[in-house]
Short mmCIF file of C-alpha atoms and ligand atoms in Angstrom, two decimals:
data_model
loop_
_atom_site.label_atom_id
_atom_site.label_comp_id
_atom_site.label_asym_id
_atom_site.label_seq_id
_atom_site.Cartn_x
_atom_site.Cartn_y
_atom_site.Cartn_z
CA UNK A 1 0.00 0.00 0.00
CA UNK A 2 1.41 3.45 -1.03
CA UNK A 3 -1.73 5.57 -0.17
CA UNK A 4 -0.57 9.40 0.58
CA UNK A 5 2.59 9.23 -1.78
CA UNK A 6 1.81 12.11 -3.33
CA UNK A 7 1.58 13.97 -0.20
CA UNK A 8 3.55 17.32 -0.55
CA UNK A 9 6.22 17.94 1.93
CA UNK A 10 7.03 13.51 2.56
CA UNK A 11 8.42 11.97 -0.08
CA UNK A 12 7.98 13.63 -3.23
CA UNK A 13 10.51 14.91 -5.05
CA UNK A 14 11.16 17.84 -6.94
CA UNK A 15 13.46 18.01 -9.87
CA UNK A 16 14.69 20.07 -12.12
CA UNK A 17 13.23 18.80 -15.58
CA UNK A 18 13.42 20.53 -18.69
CA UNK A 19 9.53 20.17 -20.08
CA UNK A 20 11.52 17.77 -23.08
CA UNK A 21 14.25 16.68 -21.08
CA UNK A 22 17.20 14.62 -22.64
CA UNK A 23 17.85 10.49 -21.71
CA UNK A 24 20.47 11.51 -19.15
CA UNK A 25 18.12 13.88 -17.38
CA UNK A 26 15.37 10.98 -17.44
CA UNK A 27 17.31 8.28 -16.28
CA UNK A 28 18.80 10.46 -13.44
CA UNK A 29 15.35 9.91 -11.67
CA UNK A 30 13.94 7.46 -13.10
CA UNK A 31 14.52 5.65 -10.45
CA UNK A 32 12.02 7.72 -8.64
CA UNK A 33 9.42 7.91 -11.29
CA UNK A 34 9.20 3.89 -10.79
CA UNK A 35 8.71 4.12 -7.30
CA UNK A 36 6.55 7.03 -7.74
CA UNK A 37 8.58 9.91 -5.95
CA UNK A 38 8.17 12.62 -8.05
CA UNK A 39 6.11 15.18 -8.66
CA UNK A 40 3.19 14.84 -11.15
CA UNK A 41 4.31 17.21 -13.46
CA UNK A 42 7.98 15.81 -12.75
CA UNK A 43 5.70 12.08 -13.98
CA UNK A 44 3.90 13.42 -16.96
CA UNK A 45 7.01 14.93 -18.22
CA UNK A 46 9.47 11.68 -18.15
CA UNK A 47 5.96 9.23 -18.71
CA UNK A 48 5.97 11.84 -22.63
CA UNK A 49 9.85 10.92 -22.96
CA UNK A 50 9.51 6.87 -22.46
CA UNK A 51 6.44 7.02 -24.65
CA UNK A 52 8.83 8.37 -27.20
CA UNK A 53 12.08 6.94 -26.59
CA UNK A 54 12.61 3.01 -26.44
CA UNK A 55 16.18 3.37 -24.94
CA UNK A 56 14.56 4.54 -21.75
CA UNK A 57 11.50 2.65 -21.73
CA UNK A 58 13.85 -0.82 -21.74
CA UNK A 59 15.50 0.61 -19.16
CA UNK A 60 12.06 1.65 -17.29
CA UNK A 61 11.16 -1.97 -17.61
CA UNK A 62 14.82 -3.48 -16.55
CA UNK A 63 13.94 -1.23 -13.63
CA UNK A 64 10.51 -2.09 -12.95
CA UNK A 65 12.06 -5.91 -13.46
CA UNK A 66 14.54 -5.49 -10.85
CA UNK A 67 12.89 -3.31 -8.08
CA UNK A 68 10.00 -6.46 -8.04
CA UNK A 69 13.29 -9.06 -8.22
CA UNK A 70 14.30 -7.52 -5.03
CA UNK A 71 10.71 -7.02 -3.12
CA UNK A 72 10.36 -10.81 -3.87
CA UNK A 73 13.59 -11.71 -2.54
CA UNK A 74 13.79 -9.35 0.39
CA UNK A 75 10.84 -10.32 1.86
CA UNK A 76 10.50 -13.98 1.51
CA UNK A 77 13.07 -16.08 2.81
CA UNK A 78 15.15 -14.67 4.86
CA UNK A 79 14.72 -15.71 8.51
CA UNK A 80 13.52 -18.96 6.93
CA UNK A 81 16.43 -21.78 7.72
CA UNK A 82 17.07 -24.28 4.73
CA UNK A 83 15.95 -27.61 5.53
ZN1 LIG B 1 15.33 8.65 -23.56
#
């Protein structure tokens, strides 16, 4: 549950984005865009770049891949003993 992320003020972030910003400036926070950290009109910006540029959308999706890859890990097995 991620109710009340886009609270101003708690975890949204706010950066500087050109309104077309180039693949560098996307990727530098894409990572928040995945986990939803930014601001909407920091979203709708990058969300207009991936829909244009497949470099960043595979790397959107590696992302996405890899951030779930790590929830499933972290949170499974860990205090569990091997039989
Ligand atoms: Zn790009």
């Amino acid at each position: 549950m991620t109710e009340g992320n886009l609270r101003p003020g708690s975890r949204v972030r706010t950066p500087v984005l050109s309104a077309e910003p180039s693949c560098v400036e996307v990727l530098a926070v894409i990572d928040w865009y995945v986990d939803c950290e930014c601001d909407a009109t920091t979203m709708l910006v990058i969300a207009a770049h991936l829909d244009a540029c497949c470099g960043c959308c595979d790397e959107l999706s590696m992302l996405r891949w890899l951030k779930s890859a790590v929830r499933r890990c972290g949170g499974a097995s860990e205090s569990r003993s091997w039989p």
